[in-house]
């Protein structure tokens, strides 16, 4: 395990596959991760464009 | 602890996002506001349960089931992911994170099954994570990590439900 720091910033409204979410950008020393949340702040999608990774709630 | 992380990061292409096993959320604005929040302060979590599909380049490489629920006066966020990258053997990773109502972690248990079974137990107190790492075939290894704040986010390899906890912090 490695300690580090991240920052989390709101990106406002964001859309994916025709749906609108609330976006949060998580930034570490070497990565940017986009979290897409529904109106209840539930995680619906996680995207790391640089790595072509998507994590999608079923 | 690097050894532990590397052992679970056989699937670098999938676990890209998990450079950190444990990450201190120093820049998280909401967390920063709560640094002075007593442990008995407002509850920030909401019950949640679901399944995640993990895709790499549009191809499904894994699934994860998770649940976030009240537990023993605090909260428990647990999940299990099964990952089979296009090139490489499959892996099963589980994590259970207990949290105070204000989001500060209490303990974290992790296990990973690949060719070997490895695990770790972490206790959090006063901004210090006391880690016991158990690698199959090796003696337990202990390490303390100091974060300078009790508001610590745990973002483990291939356990993406932990990002569902992050917005609550």
Short mmCIF file of C-alpha atoms in Angstrom, two decimals:
data_model
loop_
_atom_site.label_atom_id
_atom_site.label_comp_id
_atom_site.label_asym_id
_atom_site.label_seq_id
_atom_site.Cartn_x
_atom_site.Cartn_y
_atom_site.Cartn_z
CA UNK A 1 0.00 0.00 0.00
CA UNK A 2 1.19 3.44 -0.84
CA UNK A 3 0.01 6.68 0.74
CA UNK A 4 -0.69 9.67 -1.42
CA UNK A 5 -2.99 12.58 -1.90
CA UNK A 6 -5.87 13.16 -4.22
CA UNK A 7 -8.05 16.11 -5.03
CA UNK A 8 -11.73 15.86 -5.82
CA UNK A 9 -13.44 18.58 -7.81
CA UNK A 10 -16.97 18.95 -9.04
CA UNK A 11 -17.22 19.17 -12.81
CA UNK A 12 -20.90 20.01 -12.77
CA UNK A 13 -23.30 18.29 -15.09
CA UNK A 14 -21.85 15.54 -17.25
CA UNK A 15 -23.41 13.11 -19.66
CA UNK A 16 -22.66 9.60 -20.80
CA UNK A 17 -24.63 7.40 -23.16
CA UNK A 18 -27.49 9.84 -23.24
CA UNK A 19 -27.85 10.22 -19.51
CA UNK A 20 -26.97 13.20 -17.39
CA UNK A 21 -25.01 12.87 -14.20
CA UNK A 22 -23.16 14.95 -11.68
CA UNK A 23 -19.45 14.76 -12.37
CA UNK A 24 -16.55 14.56 -9.95
CA UNK A 25 -12.96 14.65 -11.12
CA UNK A 26 -10.52 12.75 -8.93
CA UNK A 27 -6.92 13.70 -9.53
CA UNK A 28 -3.91 11.84 -8.19
CA UNK A 29 -0.28 12.42 -8.99
CA UNK A 30 -0.55 10.51 -12.25
CA UNK A 31 -4.20 9.88 -13.01
CA UNK A 32 -7.48 11.60 -13.61
CA UNK A 33 -10.63 9.66 -12.83
CA UNK A 34 -14.13 10.86 -13.61
CA UNK A 35 -16.94 9.77 -11.33
CA UNK A 36 -20.48 10.13 -12.61
CA UNK A 37 -23.12 10.26 -9.89
CA UNK A 38 -26.89 10.24 -10.00
CA UNK A 39 -29.08 12.75 -8.19
CA UNK A 40 -28.69 10.77 -4.97
CA UNK A 41 -24.91 10.81 -5.26
CA UNK A 42 -24.76 7.13 -6.10
CA UNK A 43 -21.83 6.13 -8.26
CA UNK A 44 -23.16 5.19 -11.69
CA UNK A 45 -20.02 5.28 -13.82
CA UNK A 46 -16.30 5.61 -13.40
CA UNK A 47 -14.18 6.60 -16.36
CA UNK A 48 -10.45 6.75 -16.90
CA UNK A 49 -10.18 7.96 -20.49
CA UNK A 50 -6.42 7.76 -20.53
CA UNK A 51 -6.55 4.03 -19.80
CA UNK A 52 -9.76 3.35 -21.76
CA UNK A 53 -11.35 1.93 -18.64
CA UNK A 54 -15.00 2.25 -17.77
CA UNK A 55 -16.78 0.91 -14.73
CA UNK A 56 -20.53 0.93 -15.13
CA UNK A 57 -23.26 0.15 -12.63
CA UNK A 58 -25.56 -2.58 -13.90
CA UNK B 1 3.54 -2.51 1.59
CA UNK B 2 4.60 -2.04 -1.98
CA UNK B 3 5.00 -5.77 -2.16
CA UNK B 4 1.37 -6.24 -1.29
CA UNK B 5 0.17 -3.82 -3.89
CA UNK B 6 2.34 -5.26 -6.60
CA UNK B 7 1.04 -8.70 -5.82
CA UNK B 8 -2.46 -7.55 -6.58
CA UNK B 9 -1.53 -5.51 -9.60
CA UNK B 10 -0.88 -8.27 -12.01
CA UNK B 11 -3.52 -6.69 -14.16
CA UNK B 12 -1.96 -3.33 -14.63
CA UNK B 13 -4.20 -2.46 -17.51
CA UNK B 14 -7.24 -2.77 -15.33
CA UNK B 15 -5.83 -1.56 -12.08
CA UNK B 16 -4.36 1.58 -13.64
CA UNK B 17 -6.44 3.70 -11.38
CA UNK B 18 -5.16 2.16 -8.27
CA UNK B 19 -1.69 3.44 -8.04
CA UNK B 20 -2.47 4.01 -4.40
CA UNK B 21 -3.55 1.33 -2.04
CA UNK B 22 -4.47 3.90 0.49
CA UNK B 23 -4.92 7.51 -0.41
CA UNK B 24 -5.24 10.43 1.93
CA UNK B 25 -7.88 12.82 0.70
CA UNK B 26 -6.03 15.97 1.55
CA UNK B 27 -7.59 17.91 -1.28
CA UNK B 28 -11.13 16.75 -0.83
CA UNK B 29 -13.01 19.89 0.00
CA UNK B 30 -15.80 18.24 1.90
CA UNK B 31 -13.35 16.13 3.83
CA UNK B 32 -11.36 19.18 4.70
CA UNK B 33 -14.44 20.79 6.13
CA UNK B 34 -15.01 17.77 8.29
CA UNK B 35 -11.58 17.57 9.80
CA UNK B 36 -12.97 19.21 12.88
CA UNK B 37 -16.12 17.15 12.85
CA UNK B 38 -16.39 14.91 15.88
CA UNK B 39 -16.70 11.22 15.24
CA UNK B 40 -20.26 11.33 16.50
CA UNK B 41 -21.11 14.02 13.93
CA UNK B 42 -23.55 13.83 11.07
CA UNK B 43 -23.84 10.67 9.06
CA UNK B 44 -22.64 11.19 5.51
CA UNK B 45 -23.41 7.79 4.02
CA UNK B 46 -26.44 6.31 2.39
CA UNK B 47 -27.22 2.65 2.01
CA UNK B 48 -26.33 1.31 -1.38
CA UNK B 49 -25.96 -2.04 -3.09
CA UNK B 50 -25.18 -2.91 -6.64
CA UNK B 51 -23.15 -4.55 -9.34
CA UNK B 52 -20.48 -3.00 -11.51
CA UNK B 53 -19.23 -4.06 -14.87
CA UNK B 54 -15.56 -3.34 -15.52
CA UNK B 55 -14.62 -2.64 -19.11
CA UNK B 56 -11.27 -2.18 -20.75
CA UNK B 57 -11.32 -0.73 -24.24
CA UNK B 58 -15.02 -1.49 -24.41
CA UNK B 59 -14.51 -5.15 -23.55
CA UNK B 60 -15.86 -6.53 -20.30
CA UNK B 61 -13.01 -7.79 -18.14
CA UNK B 62 -14.70 -8.12 -14.79
CA UNK B 63 -17.60 -7.66 -12.45
CA UNK B 64 -17.93 -6.42 -8.93
CA UNK B 65 -20.67 -6.73 -6.34
CA UNK B 66 -20.77 -4.33 -3.45
CA UNK B 67 -22.84 -3.12 -0.55
CA UNK B 68 -22.64 -0.07 1.68
CA UNK B 69 -24.74 -0.45 4.81
CA UNK B 70 -24.95 0.58 8.46
CA UNK B 71 -23.02 -1.72 10.75
CA UNK B 72 -22.42 -1.62 14.47
CA UNK B 73 -22.92 2.08 14.91
CA UNK B 74 -20.83 2.89 11.86
CA UNK B 75 -20.87 1.82 8.24
CA UNK B 76 -19.52 -1.09 6.27
CA UNK B 77 -18.53 -0.85 2.61
CA UNK B 78 -17.73 -4.25 1.21
CA UNK B 79 -17.26 -5.64 -2.23
CA UNK B 80 -15.90 -8.50 -4.25
CA UNK B 81 -14.52 -8.19 -7.76
CA UNK B 82 -13.71 -10.94 -10.21
CA UNK B 83 -11.44 -9.88 -13.01
CA UNK B 84 -10.30 -11.76 -16.06
CA UNK B 85 -8.14 -9.59 -18.29
CA UNK B 86 -7.73 -10.53 -21.95
CA UNK B 87 -4.18 -11.59 -21.28
CA UNK B 88 -3.64 -13.04 -17.87
CA UNK B 89 -5.15 -15.21 -15.22
CA UNK B 90 -8.30 -14.41 -13.31
CA UNK B 91 -8.33 -12.77 -9.94
CA UNK B 92 -10.80 -12.42 -7.10
CA UNK B 93 -10.41 -9.46 -4.77
CA UNK B 94 -12.48 -8.65 -1.70
CA UNK B 95 -12.44 -5.69 0.62
CA UNK B 96 -14.37 -4.72 3.74
CA UNK B 97 -14.03 -1.17 5.00
CA UNK B 98 -15.62 -0.11 8.26
CA UNK B 99 -16.18 3.59 8.70
CA UNK B 100 -17.36 6.02 11.29
CA UNK B 101 -20.51 7.92 10.48
CA UNK B 102 -18.48 10.96 9.48
CA UNK B 103 -16.50 8.99 6.91
CA UNK B 104 -13.29 8.36 8.83
CA UNK B 105 -12.14 4.75 8.40
CA UNK B 106 -11.93 2.38 11.35
CA UNK B 107 -10.55 -0.75 9.75
CA UNK B 108 -10.00 -2.36 6.39
CA UNK B 109 -9.68 -6.01 5.48
CA UNK B 110 -8.49 -7.04 2.07
CA UNK B 111 -7.93 -10.39 0.40
CA UNK B 112 -6.90 -11.39 -3.08
CA UNK B 113 -6.90 -14.79 -4.71
CA UNK B 114 -4.79 -15.39 -7.74
CA UNK B 115 -2.21 -18.12 -7.89
CA UNK B 116 -1.70 -17.28 -4.23
CA UNK B 117 -3.94 -15.98 -1.50
CA UNK B 118 -2.87 -12.74 0.09
CA UNK B 119 -4.52 -10.46 2.59
CA UNK B 120 -4.14 -7.43 4.76
CA UNK B 121 -5.73 -5.98 7.86
CA UNK B 122 -5.53 -2.26 8.52
CA UNK B 123 -6.52 -0.39 11.66
CA UNK B 124 -6.95 3.37 11.52
CA UNK B 125 -6.52 5.59 14.55
CA UNK B 126 -5.57 9.25 14.87
CA UNK B 127 -4.52 9.52 11.27
CA UNK B 128 -2.29 6.47 11.40
CA UNK B 129 -2.92 3.29 9.44
CA UNK B 130 -1.46 0.21 11.12
CA UNK B 131 -1.14 -2.42 8.45
CA UNK B 132 -0.59 -6.14 8.75
CA UNK B 133 0.10 -7.74 5.41
CA UNK B 134 -0.17 -11.50 5.03
CA UNK B 135 1.30 -12.91 1.85
CA UNK B 136 0.98 -16.61 1.25
CA UNK B 137 4.23 -18.30 2.05
CA UNK B 138 5.71 -15.31 3.84
CA UNK B 139 5.75 -14.07 7.38
CA UNK B 140 3.25 -11.32 8.22
CA UNK B 141 4.62 -7.87 7.60
CA UNK B 142 3.61 -4.86 9.67
CA UNK B 143 3.86 -1.20 8.82
CA UNK B 144 2.42 2.08 10.09
CA UNK B 145 1.56 4.91 7.73
CA UNK B 146 0.83 8.42 8.99
CA UNK B 147 -1.57 10.69 7.14
CA UNK B 148 -1.90 13.68 9.42
CA UNK B 149 -5.68 13.50 9.25
CA UNK B 150 -8.28 10.93 10.23
CA UNK B 151 -10.08 11.56 6.94
CA UNK B 152 -8.43 8.88 4.83
CA UNK B 153 -9.84 7.39 1.66
CA UNK B 154 -9.11 3.77 0.86
CA UNK B 155 -8.88 3.15 -2.88
CA UNK B 156 -7.76 -0.39 -3.39
CA UNK B 157 -6.82 -2.34 -6.46
CA UNK B 158 -9.77 -3.39 -8.56
CA UNK B 159 -12.36 -2.53 -5.93
CA UNK B 160 -14.22 0.26 -7.60
CA UNK B 161 -17.08 0.49 -5.13
CA UNK B 162 -14.65 2.36 -2.91
CA UNK B 163 -15.06 5.26 -5.31
CA UNK B 164 -18.75 5.20 -4.36
CA UNK B 165 -17.68 6.00 -0.81
CA UNK B 166 -15.52 8.90 -1.93
CA UNK B 167 -18.34 11.32 -2.90
CA UNK B 168 -19.85 10.75 0.52
CA UNK B 169 -16.68 11.95 2.22
#
